[in-house]
Amino acid sequence: MHNALWNDDAGGFHPASAPDFLPDKRLKEVQLRRLRAVIGRAYEHVELFRTRMRERKLTPESIQGLADIARLPFMIKTDLRDTYPFGLFASPMSDIVRLHASSGTTGKPIVVAYTQEDLKVWAEVMTRTFASCGLHRGDILQNAFGYGLFTGGLGAHYGAETLGATVIPISGGNTDRQIMVMRDFGVTALCATPSYFTYLIERAADLGADLRDMPLKVGVFGAEPWSDAMRARIEEAAGIKAYDIYGLSEIIGPGVASECEAQDGLHVFEDHFYPEIIDPESGAVLPDGEEGELVITTLSKKAMPVIRYRTRDITRIIPEPCSCGRSIRRIRRIGRRSDDMIILRGVNVYPSQVEAALLAVEGTLPHYQIILTREQGLDQMTVEVEVTPEVFSDEVRAMEEVRARLGQAIERIIGIRVTLRLVEPRSIERSQGKAKRVIDRRGD
Amino acid sequence: MKLQQLSLFLENRPGRLDAPLEAIAAAGINILTLSLADTAQFGILRLIVRDWDKARQVLDDGGWVANLTEVVAVDVEDRPGGLAEVLKVLDQAGVNIEYMYAFSSYRPGKAILIFRFEDPDQAIKVLLDQGIRALDSDELIHADA
């Protein structure tokens, strides 16, 4: 029925998008077949997985239906750290053709691997991502995701080439040059982090250029949380349609899920990545529609199968069918994470690190709050600390010293410059349950 | 010879000054004088009142951080050079002034300066040696009366 849409020459969806329209029954058949295969592979080649299966008295044969996935053990980020660098690989190194890694700012990085087949799958899901965002053969894509160990640049690169678009592998930074290229090469689509693109818009204005006068019509944005308010601002200022995409290097990189023309949730490419929503406390699987932590199982990964990976991202599966006609399910845009980890300029920061710094300086933990904002495309962190009788002085100089001391202690621990603001006692909102330590206004 | 000054921490935002002053007023406490030191981020409000213990209680109860510090109120001649003479005396004796502010009184020809010294006792001694008086709180209250 959708074959007409898959005809790329007609300006419809790329043929690679066919799985996006699979009837539910067919999709489930594909998922189950792949799930059983990936579990067999992981059980055979990955010691950590085999041990955990045996602890639960499970074998690959225990998995007869998709619902049995709930019996499988979870994987968490520290599993990837603990097995650094190659402990989770299910393929011999001779079959592995690519390695990527996280930045590893809080210790050892996480290493992820790809076979040639994995790279084909990656290119396919990124092709489907770009097709979902309305790109075609003939589009000229400026790829401003960073190239290198970070999965964004190369992930988008091969997907766009497979689609048949013309790729400009410009990577991040060098903003004036980006603007020149965008104008001179007649760029029609761009991918970047949303914050970098807002900076690019501002810089273009400084240079007397208006993106609305250029051929640019689509922006593909990911790698950080952003809001609908920010989308509206971007679309207005650049005269484009702005789409959110989702992915994580533990799973594959970008290409796990993508918005479509409806801009109403992100379609998960669930023939390759099986999504579940669980209660982050109990680990129980929640029905579609309920909010919880996103858990993903890679159904086709060869080099590094990842089974029931707890992403810590909080979202929900949208049960209603999408107006675009895709049958694969959607998740709501990721707004927050279950572990409160802050990603600030690509560096992972935890509120607990800020607490440790404040405790070390003053001996007692004052009430504090972390406020994240974005100025000129750069993440800014402000830590508000309530003044206590112990630190209060009637002398301005003494209070400025307190402020500097606290700010420097935090910077020393997290490695990022922060603004420290002293605030009045009881001015930070008290919570009935868990304290809300982080206010993220980066998407506003 | 020393006075208790109440200080409290305020954020430098519009309207932050109103609430503590209203709380003090509601408790029937009159402010003899005040000064506000401010930075871009925060301010420190310093108050001289008769009932500092009561005022401090009011502020504590209201959730402000307030503390008491000893300051010195110096009587100076209300004429050109009156302050300069006092400062010269302090400077020559090597007395460090943390901050100061003025207090107008109803007494003709007299002005009162509030000083916060690193070492108030030493400062008082230096001033007395030169015949400059520091007021105690009773005198200050009368000065206001």
Coordinates of C-alpha atoms in Angstrom, one line a residue:
Chain A
M1 CA 0.0 0.0 0.0
H2 CA 2.8 2.3 0.9
N3 CA 5.0 1.2 -2.0
A4 CA 4.2 4.4 -3.9
L5 CA 5.6 6.4 -1.0
W6 CA 8.8 4.4 -1.0
N7 CA 9.6 5.5 -4.5
D8 CA 12.3 8.0 -3.8
D9 CA 12.4 9.3 -7.4
A10 CA 8.8 10.6 -6.8
G11 CA 10.1 12.6 -3.9
G12 CA 8.5 10.1 -1.4
F13 CA 10.1 8.1 1.2
H14 CA 13.4 6.3 0.6
P15 CA 13.0 2.5 0.0
A16 CA 15.0 1.9 3.2
S17 CA 11.9 3.2 5.0
A18 CA 9.8 0.2 4.2
P19 CA 10.2 -1.4 7.6
D20 CA 8.7 1.8 9.1
F21 CA 5.4 0.8 7.5
L22 CA 5.4 -2.9 8.3
P23 CA 2.0 -4.3 9.5
D24 CA 2.1 -5.0 13.3
K25 CA 2.0 -8.7 12.9
R26 CA 5.0 -8.8 10.4
L27 CA 7.0 -6.4 12.7
K28 CA 6.5 -8.7 15.7
E29 CA 7.6 -11.7 13.7
V30 CA 10.8 -9.9 12.6
Q31 CA 11.4 -8.7 16.2
L32 CA 11.0 -12.1 17.7
R33 CA 13.2 -13.8 15.2
R34 CA 15.9 -11.2 15.7
L35 CA 15.5 -11.2 19.5
R36 CA 16.1 -14.9 19.7
A37 CA 19.1 -14.7 17.4
V38 CA 20.7 -11.8 19.3
I39 CA 20.2 -13.6 22.7
G40 CA 21.8 -16.7 21.3
R41 CA 24.8 -14.7 20.1
A42 CA 25.2 -12.8 23.4
Y43 CA 24.8 -16.0 25.4
E44 CA 27.4 -17.8 23.4
H45 CA 30.0 -15.0 23.2
V46 CA 29.5 -12.6 26.1
E47 CA 30.5 -13.9 29.5
L48 CA 28.7 -11.2 31.5
F49 CA 25.4 -12.0 29.8
R50 CA 25.8 -15.7 30.0
T51 CA 26.5 -15.6 33.8
R52 CA 23.5 -13.4 34.4
M53 CA 21.2 -15.7 32.4
R54 CA 22.5 -18.7 34.3
E55 CA 21.9 -16.9 37.6
R56 CA 18.3 -16.6 36.5
K57 CA 18.2 -20.2 35.3
L58 CA 17.6 -18.9 31.7
T59 CA 18.9 -20.2 28.4
P60 CA 18.3 -18.8 25.0
E61 CA 15.5 -21.4 24.6
S62 CA 13.6 -19.8 27.5
I63 CA 12.7 -16.9 25.1
Q64 CA 9.7 -18.2 23.1
G65 CA 7.7 -15.0 22.7
L66 CA 8.4 -11.2 22.8
A67 CA 6.8 -11.0 26.2
D68 CA 9.6 -13.2 27.6
I69 CA 12.0 -10.3 27.1
A70 CA 10.8 -9.1 30.6
R71 CA 12.6 -12.2 32.1
L72 CA 16.0 -11.1 30.8
P73 CA 18.5 -9.3 33.0
F74 CA 19.0 -5.5 32.5
M75 CA 22.2 -3.9 31.4
I76 CA 23.4 -0.6 32.9
K77 CA 26.0 1.9 32.0
T78 CA 28.5 0.6 34.6
D79 CA 28.4 -2.8 32.8
L80 CA 30.0 -1.1 29.9
R81 CA 32.5 0.6 32.1
D82 CA 33.3 -2.5 34.1
T83 CA 34.1 -4.5 30.9
Y84 CA 36.2 -1.8 29.4
P85 CA 37.4 -1.9 26.7
F86 CA 36.3 -5.0 24.8
G87 CA 34.6 -7.2 27.4
L88 CA 31.1 -7.0 25.8
F89 CA 32.2 -7.8 22.2
A90 CA 30.5 -10.8 20.7
S91 CA 32.6 -10.7 17.5
P92 CA 36.3 -11.4 17.1
M93 CA 38.4 -8.3 16.5
S94 CA 39.0 -9.3 13.0
D95 CA 35.3 -8.8 12.2
I96 CA 35.2 -5.4 14.0
V97 CA 35.7 -2.5 11.6
R98 CA 34.9 0.5 13.7
L99 CA 35.3 1.6 17.3
H100 CA 33.6 4.6 18.9
A101 CA 33.8 5.8 22.5
S102 CA 32.3 8.2 25.0
S103 CA 34.3 11.1 26.2
G104 CA 35.2 9.3 29.4
T105 CA 35.4 12.5 31.5
T106 CA 34.3 10.8 34.7
G107 CA 36.8 7.9 34.3
K108 CA 37.2 5.2 31.7
P109 CA 35.2 5.8 28.5
I110 CA 32.6 3.5 27.1
V111 CA 33.8 1.7 24.0
V112 CA 31.4 0.5 21.3
A113 CA 32.1 -1.6 18.3
Y114 CA 30.6 -2.2 14.9
T115 CA 31.0 -5.0 12.3
Q116 CA 30.5 -4.2 8.6
E117 CA 26.9 -5.5 9.0
D118 CA 26.4 -3.2 12.0
L119 CA 27.5 -0.2 10.0
K120 CA 25.0 -1.1 7.3
V121 CA 22.2 -1.3 9.9
W122 CA 23.4 2.0 11.3
A123 CA 23.4 3.6 7.8
E124 CA 20.0 2.2 7.2
V125 CA 18.4 3.5 10.4
M126 CA 20.0 6.9 9.8
T127 CA 18.7 6.8 6.2
R128 CA 15.2 6.2 7.7
T129 CA 15.8 9.1 10.1
F130 CA 16.6 11.5 7.3
A131 CA 13.8 10.2 5.2
S132 CA 11.5 10.6 8.2
C133 CA 12.6 14.3 8.4
G134 CA 11.7 14.7 4.8
L135 CA 15.2 14.5 3.1
H136 CA 15.7 13.1 -0.4
R137 CA 18.3 12.4 -3.0
G138 CA 19.2 15.8 -4.2
D139 CA 19.3 17.4 -0.8
I140 CA 22.6 19.0 0.3
L141 CA 23.2 18.2 3.9
Q142 CA 25.6 20.1 6.0
N143 CA 26.6 17.7 8.8
A144 CA 27.6 19.8 11.8
F145 CA 27.7 16.9 14.2
G146 CA 31.2 16.3 15.5
Y147 CA 33.2 13.7 13.6
G148 CA 35.5 11.4 15.6
L149 CA 35.0 9.1 18.6
F150 CA 31.6 10.7 19.1
T151 CA 29.0 8.8 17.1
G152 CA 27.0 11.8 15.8
G153 CA 29.2 12.8 12.9
L154 CA 29.9 9.5 11.2
G155 CA 26.5 8.1 12.1
A156 CA 24.7 10.9 10.2
H157 CA 27.3 10.9 7.4
Y158 CA 26.8 7.3 6.2
G159 CA 23.0 7.5 6.6
A160 CA 22.8 10.6 4.4
E161 CA 25.1 9.1 1.8
T162 CA 23.0 6.0 1.7
L163 CA 19.9 8.1 1.3
G164 CA 21.6 9.7 -1.7
A165 CA 21.9 13.2 -0.3
T166 CA 25.1 15.2 -0.9
V167 CA 26.9 15.3 2.4
I168 CA 29.2 18.2 3.5
P169 CA 31.2 16.7 6.4
I170 CA 32.0 20.0 8.0
S171 CA 31.8 18.7 11.6
G172 CA 31.2 21.2 14.5
G173 CA 32.6 24.6 15.1
N174 CA 34.1 27.2 12.8
T175 CA 30.8 29.0 12.7
D176 CA 31.6 31.7 10.1
R177 CA 32.8 29.1 7.7
Q178 CA 29.6 27.1 8.3
I179 CA 27.6 30.1 7.3
M180 CA 29.7 30.7 4.2
V181 CA 29.3 27.1 3.2
M182 CA 25.6 27.1 3.9
R183 CA 25.1 30.0 1.6
D184 CA 27.6 29.3 -1.2
F185 CA 26.9 25.5 -1.5
G186 CA 23.1 26.0 -1.4
V187 CA 22.7 23.8 1.6
T188 CA 19.1 22.5 2.0
A189 CA 19.4 20.5 5.2
L190 CA 21.6 20.6 8.3
C191 CA 22.2 18.5 11.3
A192 CA 23.6 19.7 14.5
T193 CA 22.9 20.0 18.2
P194 CA 20.0 22.5 18.6
S195 CA 22.1 24.7 20.8
Y196 CA 24.8 25.0 18.2
F197 CA 22.3 25.8 15.5
T198 CA 20.8 28.6 17.6
Y199 CA 24.2 30.0 18.0
L200 CA 24.7 29.7 14.2
I201 CA 21.5 31.7 13.7
E202 CA 22.8 34.5 15.9
R203 CA 26.2 34.5 14.3
A204 CA 24.6 34.7 10.9
A205 CA 22.6 37.7 12.0
D206 CA 25.9 39.4 13.3
L207 CA 27.4 38.8 9.8
G208 CA 24.3 40.3 8.2
A209 CA 23.1 37.0 6.8
D210 CA 19.6 35.8 7.2
L211 CA 19.1 32.0 7.1
R212 CA 15.5 32.6 5.9
D213 CA 16.9 33.9 2.6
M214 CA 18.9 30.7 2.0
P215 CA 17.7 27.4 0.5
L216 CA 18.0 25.7 3.9
K217 CA 14.6 24.0 4.7
V218 CA 15.2 21.2 7.2
G219 CA 17.1 20.9 10.4
V220 CA 17.8 17.6 12.1
F221 CA 18.7 18.1 15.7
G222 CA 19.7 15.7 18.5
A223 CA 22.3 14.8 21.1
E224 CA 20.8 17.0 23.8
P225 CA 17.4 17.8 25.3
W226 CA 15.4 20.7 23.8
S227 CA 11.8 21.8 23.9
D228 CA 9.0 22.7 21.6
A229 CA 9.5 26.3 22.6
M230 CA 13.0 26.1 21.3
R231 CA 11.8 24.4 18.1
A232 CA 9.3 27.2 17.5
R233 CA 12.1 29.7 17.9
I234 CA 14.5 27.9 15.6
E235 CA 11.8 27.3 12.9
E236 CA 10.8 31.0 12.9
A237 CA 14.3 32.4 12.9
A238 CA 15.7 30.1 10.2
G239 CA 12.6 29.5 8.1
I240 CA 13.0 25.7 8.4
K241 CA 11.3 22.6 9.8
A242 CA 13.2 21.4 12.8
Y243 CA 13.1 17.7 13.8
D244 CA 14.2 15.9 16.9
I245 CA 16.2 12.6 16.6
Y246 CA 17.3 10.3 19.4
G247 CA 20.1 7.8 19.9
L248 CA 22.8 6.8 22.2
S249 CA 26.2 5.3 21.5
E250 CA 25.6 2.3 23.8
I251 CA 22.9 1.2 21.4
I252 CA 24.3 2.4 18.1
G253 CA 24.6 6.2 18.1
P254 CA 22.0 8.5 16.4
G255 CA 19.3 6.5 14.5
V256 CA 17.4 4.9 17.4
A257 CA 14.4 7.0 16.9
S258 CA 13.3 10.0 14.8
E259 CA 10.5 12.5 14.5
C260 CA 8.5 12.5 11.3
E261 CA 6.6 15.3 9.5
A262 CA 4.0 15.2 12.3
Q263 CA 6.6 16.4 14.8
D264 CA 4.6 14.6 17.5
G265 CA 6.9 12.0 19.1
L266 CA 9.8 10.0 17.8
H267 CA 9.3 6.8 15.9
V268 CA 11.6 4.0 17.3
F269 CA 13.2 1.9 14.6
E270 CA 11.9 -1.0 16.5
D271 CA 12.8 -3.7 14.0
H272 CA 16.3 -3.1 15.2
F273 CA 15.8 -1.5 18.7
Y274 CA 13.1 -3.0 20.9
P275 CA 11.8 -0.4 23.3
E276 CA 10.3 -1.1 26.7
I277 CA 9.2 1.4 29.4
I278 CA 9.8 0.2 32.9
D279 CA 9.1 1.5 36.3
P280 CA 12.6 2.8 37.3
E281 CA 12.1 1.7 40.9
S282 CA 10.7 -1.8 40.5
G283 CA 12.0 -2.6 37.0
A284 CA 8.5 -3.8 36.0
V285 CA 7.4 -3.3 32.4
L286 CA 4.8 -0.7 32.0
P287 CA 2.0 -0.7 29.3
D288 CA 2.2 1.7 26.4
G289 CA 1.2 5.2 27.4
E290 CA 2.6 5.1 30.8
E291 CA 5.7 7.2 31.7
G292 CA 8.9 5.5 32.8
E293 CA 12.4 4.7 32.0
L294 CA 13.2 3.7 28.4
V295 CA 14.9 0.3 28.1
I296 CA 16.3 -0.8 24.7
T297 CA 17.3 -4.1 23.3
T298 CA 19.4 -4.2 20.2
L299 CA 17.8 -6.8 17.9
S300 CA 20.4 -7.0 15.2
K301 CA 23.7 -5.8 16.7
K302 CA 26.6 -8.2 15.9
A303 CA 29.8 -6.7 17.4
M304 CA 28.2 -5.6 20.7
P305 CA 24.7 -6.9 21.4
V306 CA 23.1 -4.8 24.2
I307 CA 20.2 -6.5 25.9
R308 CA 17.6 -4.5 27.9
Y309 CA 19.8 -1.5 28.3
R310 CA 18.5 1.0 30.9
T311 CA 18.9 4.4 29.2
R312 CA 17.9 6.4 32.3
D313 CA 15.8 8.5 29.9
I314 CA 12.3 9.1 31.0
T315 CA 9.6 9.0 28.4
R316 CA 6.5 7.0 27.4
I317 CA 5.4 5.1 24.3
I318 CA 2.6 6.8 22.4
P319 CA -0.1 4.1 21.8
E320 CA -2.0 6.0 19.1
P321 CA -1.1 5.6 15.4
C322 CA 0.8 8.4 13.8
S323 CA -0.7 10.6 11.1
C324 CA 2.3 10.0 8.9
G325 CA 1.3 6.3 8.4
R326 CA 4.4 4.7 10.0
S327 CA 3.4 1.7 12.0
I328 CA 6.5 1.7 14.2
R329 CA 5.7 3.1 17.7
R330 CA 6.7 6.5 18.9
I331 CA 8.2 7.7 22.2
R332 CA 7.6 11.1 23.6
R333 CA 10.5 13.6 23.4
I334 CA 13.0 12.9 26.2
G335 CA 12.6 15.5 28.8
R336 CA 14.5 14.2 31.8
R337 CA 16.7 11.4 33.1
S338 CA 16.0 9.1 36.0
D339 CA 19.5 9.5 37.5
D340 CA 19.6 13.3 37.2
M341 CA 22.8 13.2 35.3
I342 CA 23.4 16.5 33.6
I343 CA 25.1 16.6 30.3
L344 CA 26.8 20.0 30.2
R345 CA 28.8 20.8 27.1
G346 CA 29.3 17.1 26.5
V347 CA 30.6 16.5 30.0
N348 CA 28.6 14.4 32.5
V349 CA 27.9 16.2 35.7
Y350 CA 26.0 14.8 38.7
P351 CA 24.3 16.9 41.4
S352 CA 26.1 14.6 43.9
Q353 CA 29.4 16.1 42.8
V354 CA 28.1 19.6 43.6
E355 CA 26.9 18.4 46.9
A356 CA 30.4 16.9 47.7
A357 CA 32.0 20.2 46.8
L358 CA 29.7 22.2 49.0
L359 CA 30.1 19.8 51.9
A360 CA 33.9 19.8 51.6
V361 CA 34.0 23.6 51.9
E362 CA 31.4 24.4 54.6
G363 CA 31.2 21.1 56.5
T364 CA 27.4 21.2 56.3
L365 CA 25.3 20.9 53.2
P366 CA 23.4 24.1 52.5
H367 CA 20.3 24.1 50.4
Y368 CA 21.3 24.5 46.8
Q369 CA 20.0 24.2 43.3
I370 CA 21.5 23.8 39.9
I371 CA 20.2 26.0 37.1
L372 CA 21.2 25.2 33.6
T373 CA 20.8 27.8 30.9
R374 CA 22.1 28.3 27.4
E375 CA 23.8 31.5 26.3
Q376 CA 25.0 31.9 22.7
G377 CA 24.8 28.2 22.2
L378 CA 26.9 27.4 25.3
D379 CA 25.6 25.6 28.3
Q380 CA 25.9 27.6 31.5
M381 CA 25.6 26.2 35.0
T382 CA 24.6 28.4 37.9
V383 CA 24.6 27.0 41.4
E384 CA 22.3 28.8 43.8
V385 CA 23.3 28.3 47.5
E386 CA 21.3 29.5 50.4
V387 CA 23.2 31.6 52.9
T388 CA 23.4 30.1 56.3
P389 CA 24.1 31.9 59.6
E390 CA 27.4 30.1 59.7
V391 CA 28.7 31.8 56.6
F392 CA 26.9 35.1 56.8
S393 CA 28.9 38.1 57.5
D394 CA 28.1 41.8 57.5
E395 CA 31.1 42.5 55.3
V396 CA 30.7 42.4 51.6
R397 CA 34.3 41.2 51.1
A398 CA 33.7 38.2 53.4
M399 CA 30.6 37.2 51.5
E400 CA 32.4 37.6 48.2
E401 CA 35.0 35.3 49.5
V402 CA 32.4 32.7 50.5
R403 CA 31.0 32.9 47.0
A404 CA 34.4 32.5 45.3
R405 CA 35.3 29.6 47.6
L406 CA 32.2 27.7 46.9
G407 CA 32.3 28.3 43.2
Q408 CA 35.9 27.3 42.9
A409 CA 35.3 24.1 44.9
I410 CA 32.6 23.1 42.5
E411 CA 34.7 23.9 39.5
R412 CA 37.6 21.9 40.8
I413 CA 35.4 18.8 41.1
I414 CA 33.4 19.0 37.9
G415 CA 35.9 20.8 35.7
I416 CA 33.5 23.3 34.4
R417 CA 33.2 27.0 35.2
V418 CA 30.1 27.7 37.2
T419 CA 28.3 30.9 38.3
L420 CA 27.8 30.7 42.1
R421 CA 24.9 32.8 43.4
L422 CA 24.3 33.3 47.1
V423 CA 20.5 33.4 47.8
E424 CA 18.4 34.1 50.8
P425 CA 17.5 31.3 53.2
R426 CA 14.3 29.4 52.3
S427 CA 14.3 31.0 48.8
I428 CA 14.9 27.6 47.1
E429 CA 11.7 25.7 46.7
R430 CA 11.4 22.7 49.1
S431 CA 10.1 19.4 47.8
Q432 CA 7.9 17.0 49.6
G433 CA 9.8 14.0 48.2
K434 CA 13.1 14.0 46.5
A435 CA 14.7 17.4 46.2
K436 CA 14.5 18.9 42.8
R437 CA 18.2 19.8 42.5
V438 CA 18.4 20.6 38.8
I439 CA 16.4 23.2 36.8
D440 CA 17.1 22.8 33.2
R441 CA 16.2 25.9 31.2
R442 CA 18.4 25.1 28.2
G443 CA 15.4 24.2 26.1
D444 CA 13.4 27.4 26.9
Chain B
M1 CA 30.7 52.8 73.9
K2 CA 29.8 50.2 71.4
L3 CA 26.5 49.6 69.6
Q4 CA 24.9 46.5 68.3
Q5 CA 24.3 46.5 64.6
L6 CA 21.9 44.1 63.0
S7 CA 23.0 42.8 59.5
L8 CA 21.0 40.7 57.2
F9 CA 21.5 39.1 53.8
L10 CA 19.4 40.1 50.9
E11 CA 19.4 39.0 47.3
N12 CA 19.9 41.9 44.9
R13 CA 16.4 41.6 43.3
P14 CA 13.6 44.1 43.1
G15 CA 11.4 44.1 46.3
R16 CA 13.7 42.2 48.5
L17 CA 14.1 45.1 50.9
D18 CA 10.4 45.5 51.7
A19 CA 9.7 42.3 53.5
P20 CA 12.3 42.5 56.4
L21 CA 11.5 46.2 56.9
E22 CA 7.8 45.5 57.1
A23 CA 8.4 42.7 59.6
I24 CA 10.4 45.1 61.8
A25 CA 7.8 47.8 61.5
A26 CA 5.0 45.3 62.4
A27 CA 6.9 44.5 65.6
G28 CA 6.8 48.2 66.5
I29 CA 10.6 48.6 66.2
N30 CA 11.8 52.0 64.9
I31 CA 14.9 52.1 62.8
L32 CA 17.4 54.7 64.0
T33 CA 19.5 54.4 60.9
L34 CA 20.4 51.9 58.2
S35 CA 22.8 51.3 55.4
L36 CA 22.6 49.0 52.4
A37 CA 25.8 47.6 50.9
D38 CA 25.2 46.0 47.6
T39 CA 27.0 44.0 44.9
A40 CA 25.6 42.9 41.6
Q41 CA 24.3 39.7 43.2
F42 CA 23.5 40.4 46.8
G43 CA 23.1 43.1 49.4
I44 CA 23.8 43.4 53.1
L45 CA 21.3 45.5 55.1
R46 CA 22.7 47.0 58.3
L47 CA 20.3 48.4 60.9
I48 CA 20.7 50.3 64.1
V49 CA 17.6 49.9 66.3
R50 CA 17.0 50.2 70.0
D51 CA 15.7 46.7 70.6
W52 CA 18.2 44.7 68.6
D53 CA 17.4 41.5 70.4
K54 CA 13.7 41.8 69.6
A55 CA 14.5 42.8 66.0
R56 CA 16.8 39.9 65.6
Q57 CA 14.1 37.5 66.8
V58 CA 11.7 39.0 64.3
L59 CA 14.1 38.5 61.5
D60 CA 15.1 35.0 62.6
D61 CA 11.4 34.0 62.8
G62 CA 10.8 35.5 59.4
G63 CA 13.5 33.2 57.9
W64 CA 16.2 35.8 57.3
V65 CA 19.8 35.3 58.2
A66 CA 20.7 38.1 60.6
N67 CA 23.7 38.6 62.8
L68 CA 24.8 41.2 65.4
T69 CA 28.1 43.1 65.1
E70 CA 29.6 45.7 67.3
V71 CA 29.9 49.1 65.7
V72 CA 31.1 52.5 67.0
A73 CA 29.0 55.7 66.8
V74 CA 31.2 58.7 66.7
D75 CA 30.1 62.3 67.3
V76 CA 31.5 64.7 64.8
E77 CA 31.1 68.4 64.2
D78 CA 28.6 69.0 61.4
R79 CA 30.8 71.3 59.4
P80 CA 33.2 71.0 56.5
G81 CA 36.2 68.9 57.6
G82 CA 34.4 67.3 60.5
L83 CA 34.7 63.8 59.1
A84 CA 38.1 64.4 57.7
E85 CA 39.5 65.1 61.1
V86 CA 38.2 61.9 62.5
L87 CA 39.5 59.9 59.6
K88 CA 42.9 61.5 60.0
V89 CA 43.1 60.5 63.6
L90 CA 42.2 56.9 62.7
D91 CA 44.6 56.8 59.8
Q92 CA 47.5 58.0 61.8
A93 CA 46.9 55.4 64.5
G94 CA 46.7 52.7 61.8
V95 CA 43.1 51.8 62.7
N96 CA 41.5 49.8 59.9
I97 CA 37.9 50.8 59.0
E98 CA 35.8 48.0 57.5
Y99 CA 33.0 50.3 56.5
M100 CA 31.2 53.4 57.7
Y101 CA 27.9 55.3 57.1
A102 CA 26.4 58.5 58.4
F103 CA 23.6 59.1 60.8
S104 CA 22.0 62.5 60.9
S105 CA 20.8 63.6 64.3
Y106 CA 18.5 66.2 65.6
R107 CA 21.2 67.9 67.6
P108 CA 22.2 71.1 65.9
G109 CA 25.8 71.2 64.8
K110 CA 26.4 67.5 65.3
A111 CA 26.5 64.5 63.1
I112 CA 27.0 60.9 64.0
L113 CA 29.1 58.4 62.0
I114 CA 28.7 54.7 62.4
F115 CA 32.0 52.8 62.0
R116 CA 32.7 49.1 61.7
F117 CA 36.3 48.6 62.9
E118 CA 38.3 45.4 62.8
D119 CA 39.1 46.2 66.4
P120 CA 36.5 48.4 67.9
D121 CA 38.1 48.6 71.4
Q122 CA 41.4 49.9 70.0
A123 CA 39.6 52.4 67.8
I124 CA 37.6 53.8 70.7
K125 CA 40.8 54.2 72.7
V126 CA 42.5 56.0 69.8
L127 CA 39.5 58.3 69.4
L128 CA 39.3 59.1 73.1
D129 CA 43.0 59.9 73.2
Q130 CA 42.3 62.7 70.7
G131 CA 39.2 63.9 72.5
I132 CA 36.8 62.4 70.1
R133 CA 33.7 60.8 71.7
A134 CA 31.9 57.6 70.8
L135 CA 28.3 57.6 71.8
D136 CA 26.7 54.8 73.7
S137 CA 23.3 53.5 72.9
D138 CA 21.5 55.6 75.5
E139 CA 23.0 58.7 74.0
L140 CA 22.1 57.6 70.6
I141 CA 18.5 57.0 71.6
H142 CA 18.4 60.5 73.1
A143 CA 20.0 61.9 70.0
D144 CA 17.0 60.5 68.1
A145 CA 14.5 61.7 70.6

